[in-house]
Tab-separated table of C-alpha atoms in Angstrom:
chain	number	residue	atom	x	y	z
A	4	ASN	CA	5.249	29.101	30.413
A	5	ALA	CA	5.474	25.856	28.508
A	6	GLY	CA	7.645	23.158	29.962
A	7	VAL	CA	10.594	21.474	28.314
A	8	MET	CA	9.564	20.261	24.888
A	9	GLN	CA	11.026	17.267	23.172
A	10	ASN	CA	10.294	15.888	19.761
A	11	PRO	CA	9.657	13.491	18.407
A	12	ARG	CA	8.148	11.568	21.311
A	13	HIS	CA	8.758	8.280	19.547
A	14	LEU	CA	11.331	7.587	16.865
A	15	VAL	CA	11.916	4.358	14.988
A	16	ARG	CA	15.084	3.873	13.006
A	17	ARG	CA	16.732	0.980	11.230
A	18	ARG	CA	20.299	0.042	12.013
A	19	GLY	CA	22.713	2.374	10.266
A	20	GLN	CA	20.331	5.320	10.017
A	21	GLU	CA	20.679	8.615	11.817
A	22	ALA	CA	18.532	9.777	14.718
A	23	ARG	CA	18.032	13.446	15.548
A	24	LEU	CA	16.384	14.319	18.833
A	25	ARG	CA	15.292	17.852	19.614
A	26	CYS	CA	14.873	19.653	22.889
A	27	SER	CA	13.467	23.118	23.485
A	28	PRO	CA	14.247	24.291	27.017
A	29	MET	CA	11.863	26.240	29.158
A	30	LYS	CA	11.703	29.941	28.418
A	31	GLY	CA	14.561	31.739	30.085
A	32	HIS	CA	16.631	28.592	30.586
A	33	SER	CA	20.064	28.575	28.994
A	34	HIS	CA	21.350	25.302	30.450
A	35	VAL	CA	20.436	22.001	28.811
A	36	TYR	CA	21.230	18.463	29.893
A	37	TRP	CA	20.704	15.180	28.056
A	38	TYR	CA	20.187	11.884	29.843
A	39	ARG	CA	19.629	8.348	28.575
A	40	GLN	CA	17.472	5.732	30.256
A	41	LEU	CA	17.724	2.090	29.331
A	42	PRO	CA	14.729	-0.127	30.141
A	43	GLU	CA	14.292	-0.780	33.855
A	44	GLU	CA	17.242	1.457	34.743
A	45	GLY	CA	17.821	4.946	36.078
A	46	LEU	CA	18.843	7.901	33.973
A	47	LYS	CA	22.475	8.351	33.019
A	48	PHE	CA	23.991	11.718	32.269
A	49	MET	CA	25.238	12.244	28.742
A	50	VAL	CA	26.027	15.899	28.116
A	51	TYR	CA	25.575	19.394	29.531
A	52	LEU	CA	25.377	22.378	27.217
A	53	GLN	CA	24.938	26.093	27.419
A	54	LYS	CA	24.177	28.233	24.410
A	55	GLU	CA	26.755	27.411	21.733
A	56	ASN	CA	28.999	25.600	24.226
A	57	ILE	CA	29.453	22.040	25.387
A	58	ILE	CA	30.310	22.242	29.065
A	59	ASP	CA	30.533	18.577	29.998
A	60	GLU	CA	30.266	15.647	27.618
A	61	SER	CA	31.752	13.046	29.921
A	62	GLY	CA	28.731	10.782	29.546
A	63	MET	CA	28.639	10.788	25.769
A	64	PRO	CA	29.880	7.748	23.858
A	65	LYS	CA	33.049	8.685	22.001
A	66	GLU	CA	31.714	7.750	18.604
A	67	ARG	CA	28.490	8.356	16.686
A	68	PHE	CA	26.968	10.702	19.300
A	69	SER	CA	27.051	14.474	19.171
A	70	ALA	CA	25.104	17.314	20.713
A	71	GLU	CA	24.677	20.991	20.052
A	72	PHE	CA	22.758	23.914	21.469
A	73	PRO	CA	22.885	26.713	18.901
A	74	LYS	CA	22.321	30.364	19.579
A	75	GLU	CA	18.913	30.069	17.976
A	76	GLY	CA	16.717	27.006	18.021
A	77	PRO	CA	16.512	23.818	20.016
A	78	SER	CA	19.257	21.613	21.344
A	79	ILE	CA	19.916	18.613	19.119
A	80	LEU	CA	21.194	15.194	20.125
A	81	ARG	CA	22.397	13.367	17.042
A	82	ILE	CA	23.137	9.675	16.817
A	83	GLN	CA	24.767	8.491	13.628
A	84	GLN	CA	24.660	4.926	12.339
A	85	VAL	CA	22.335	3.756	15.083
A	86	VAL	CA	22.643	0.266	16.514
A	87	ARG	CA	20.134	-1.776	18.501
A	88	GLY	CA	21.902	-0.881	21.732
A	89	ASP	CA	20.960	2.766	21.184
A	90	SER	CA	17.313	1.888	21.828
A	91	ALA	CA	16.396	3.832	24.940
A	92	ALA	CA	14.486	6.808	26.237
A	93	TYR	CA	16.393	10.061	25.886
A	94	PHE	CA	15.462	12.843	28.257
A	95	CYS	CA	16.359	16.475	28.074
A	96	ALA	CA	16.329	18.790	31.077
A	97	SER	CA	16.843	22.507	31.398
A	98	SER	CA	17.625	24.918	34.198
A	99	PRO	CA	17.939	28.692	34.477
A	100	GLY	CA	21.379	28.455	35.961
A	101	THR	CA	23.813	26.083	37.456
A	102	GLY	CA	24.700	25.370	41.030
A	103	GLY	CA	23.015	23.780	43.949
A	104	SER	CA	19.866	25.840	44.039
A	105	PHE	CA	18.594	25.184	40.563
A	106	GLU	CA	16.150	22.442	39.816
A	107	GLN	CA	16.386	20.696	36.474
A	108	PHE	CA	13.086	20.477	34.652
A	109	PHE	CA	12.656	17.406	32.501
A	110	GLY	CA	10.950	16.976	29.170
A	111	PRO	CA	8.697	14.008	28.348
A	112	GLY	CA	11.490	12.166	26.577
A	113	THR	CA	12.045	10.674	23.159
A	114	ARG	CA	11.767	6.919	22.930
A	115	LEU	CA	14.126	5.639	20.280
A	116	THR	CA	13.628	2.166	18.883
A	117	VAL	CA	16.252	0.744	16.570
A	118	LEU	CA	15.068	-2.135	14.438
B	4	SER	CA	29.197	5.417	36.037
B	5	GLN	CA	25.953	5.210	37.946
B	6	GLN	CA	26.582	6.091	41.569
B	7	GLY	CA	23.329	5.891	43.379
B	8	GLU	CA	21.882	2.771	44.790
B	9	GLU	CA	18.331	2.592	45.990
B	10	ASP	CA	16.541	0.063	48.050
B	11	PRO	CA	14.290	-1.622	47.939
B	12	GLN	CA	14.247	-2.146	44.187
B	13	ALA	CA	10.534	-2.833	44.404
B	14	LEU	CA	7.971	-2.135	47.098
B	15	SER	CA	4.341	-3.172	47.252
B	16	ILE	CA	2.041	-1.716	49.875
B	17	GLN	CA	-1.644	-1.152	50.460
B	18	GLU	CA	-3.339	2.186	50.166
B	19	GLY	CA	-3.078	4.156	53.377
B	20	GLU	CA	0.248	2.640	54.408
B	21	ASN	CA	3.510	4.526	54.443
B	22	ALA	CA	6.252	3.861	51.925
B	23	THR	CA	9.931	4.365	52.680
B	24	MET	CA	12.648	4.343	50.060
B	25	ASN	CA	16.348	4.677	50.676
B	26	CYS	CA	19.141	6.000	48.542
B	27	SER	CA	22.912	5.991	48.866
B	28	TYR	CA	25.436	7.994	46.929
B	29	LYS	CA	29.202	8.000	46.691
B	30	THR	CA	30.644	11.480	46.349
B	31	SER	CA	30.186	14.869	47.959
B	32	ILE	CA	26.974	16.557	47.038
B	33	ASN	CA	25.555	20.025	46.797
B	34	ASN	CA	22.026	18.742	47.036
B	35	LEU	CA	19.986	15.604	46.568
B	36	GLN	CA	16.744	15.466	44.627
B	37	TRP	CA	13.922	12.969	44.360
B	38	TYR	CA	11.933	12.357	41.198
B	39	ARG	CA	8.907	10.290	40.291
B	40	GLN	CA	8.419	8.565	36.957
B	41	ASN	CA	5.178	6.999	35.903
B	42	SER	CA	5.496	4.072	33.533
B	43	GLY	CA	6.652	5.219	30.125
B	44	ARG	CA	6.528	8.875	31.076
B	45	GLY	CA	8.909	11.695	31.935
B	46	LEU	CA	10.238	12.644	35.351
B	47	VAL	CA	8.434	14.795	37.846
B	48	HIS	CA	10.527	16.665	40.387
B	49	LEU	CA	9.325	15.983	43.929
B	50	ILE	CA	11.694	17.615	46.364
B	51	LEU	CA	15.228	18.995	46.715
B	52	ILE	CA	17.224	18.853	49.925
B	53	ARG	CA	20.458	20.783	50.269
B	54	SER	CA	23.593	19.311	51.796
B	55	ASN	CA	23.254	21.492	54.888
B	56	GLU	CA	19.698	20.325	55.539
B	57	ARG	CA	18.783	17.185	57.412
B	58	GLU	CA	15.057	16.934	56.831
B	59	LYS	CA	12.495	18.467	54.551
B	60	HIS	CA	8.743	18.107	54.164
B	61	SER	CA	6.427	18.687	51.248
B	62	GLY	CA	2.830	17.595	51.654
B	63	ARG	CA	2.844	13.837	52.235
B	64	LEU	CA	6.553	13.626	51.450
B	65	ARG	CA	9.340	13.640	53.999
B	66	VAL	CA	12.961	13.496	52.949
B	67	THR	CA	15.956	13.025	55.193
B	68	LEU	CA	19.618	13.425	54.363
B	69	ASP	CA	22.594	12.038	56.250
B	70	THR	CA	25.758	13.322	54.608
B	71	SER	CA	27.984	11.392	57.020
B	72	LYS	CA	26.480	8.155	55.733
B	73	LYS	CA	25.926	9.486	52.214
B	74	SER	CA	22.331	8.406	52.325
B	75	SER	CA	18.840	9.786	51.973
B	76	SER	CA	15.356	8.471	52.500
B	77	LEU	CA	11.992	9.363	51.038
B	78	LEU	CA	8.872	8.701	53.059
B	79	ILE	CA	5.440	8.885	51.474
B	80	THR	CA	2.743	8.896	54.102
B	81	ALA	CA	-0.838	7.691	53.659
B	82	SER	CA	-0.075	6.323	50.224
B	83	ARG	CA	-2.611	6.348	47.427
B	84	ALA	CA	-3.002	4.225	44.314
B	85	ALA	CA	-1.932	7.279	42.307
B	86	ASP	CA	1.472	7.124	44.018
B	87	THR	CA	2.251	3.980	42.028
B	88	ALA	CA	5.385	4.871	40.060
B	89	SER	CA	9.164	4.535	40.058
B	90	TYR	CA	11.034	6.850	42.393
B	91	PHE	CA	14.589	7.985	41.756
B	92	CYS	CA	17.034	9.880	43.857
B	93	ALA	CA	19.557	12.068	42.068
B	94	SER	CA	22.629	13.583	43.621
B	95	TYR	CA	23.938	16.920	42.445
B	96	GLY	CA	27.638	17.425	43.032
B	97	THR	CA	30.199	19.840	41.740
B	98	ALA	CA	29.937	18.825	38.120
B	99	SER	CA	26.550	20.452	37.418
B	100	LYS	CA	24.939	17.157	36.522
B	101	LEU	CA	22.549	14.832	38.257
B	102	THR	CA	23.638	11.293	39.078
B	103	PHE	CA	20.606	9.081	39.347
B	104	GLY	CA	20.021	6.052	41.492
B	105	THR	CA	18.674	2.806	40.168
B	106	GLY	CA	15.153	3.542	41.337
B	107	THR	CA	12.476	1.980	43.502
B	108	ARG	CA	9.323	0.693	41.846
B	109	LEU	CA	6.410	1.399	44.164
B	110	GLN	CA	3.099	-0.385	43.756
B	111	VAL	CA	0.186	0.814	45.868
B	112	THR	CA	-2.805	-1.481	45.833
B	113	LEU	CA	-6.365	-0.791	46.911
């Protein structure tokens, strides 16, 4: 059973371009979470999705950021018109359910650099 | 907003010594989890302790939880150079998301 897959592992964009980050959860997991980590800081929650539904997007910036988890295919975190402050590591996690007993399994992350 | 606070921010010890890291959180939790992150890498789940548990062991790891003080500690015994990493606590509350602490950078030297 492969772990959580994220691609690309590294992404370089110029200011104003779009960044698309992909996350394939572990097999059998229908809950996906995105977190952002700025250098030398802890992870901060962005969004929680189940298949075709956004459950909690309280950590998402109001503009330029969007996320989806379609019925088929990976979850996508999309950042439009990137700015230098978007440079960070973006981690995806998945779990088989929600509630206190379920561990979240993390992917290796996508490191976004905005030039 | 980031809730958890961890101390120390950085810890340097010699191989064979024990390392203790502390974490505080602000709201009610369902469980608290500890993760390790090697430099530039993803997170590795270490241990989960539920809100009704006070202590849990896993190999060289010992975690305690004091819900009255909203705090937890992670003890790594007989540390090894390979334990060098950043350690994060993450609280899991009612909102189905993890709230991470600021992390402790552990350096274990030979």
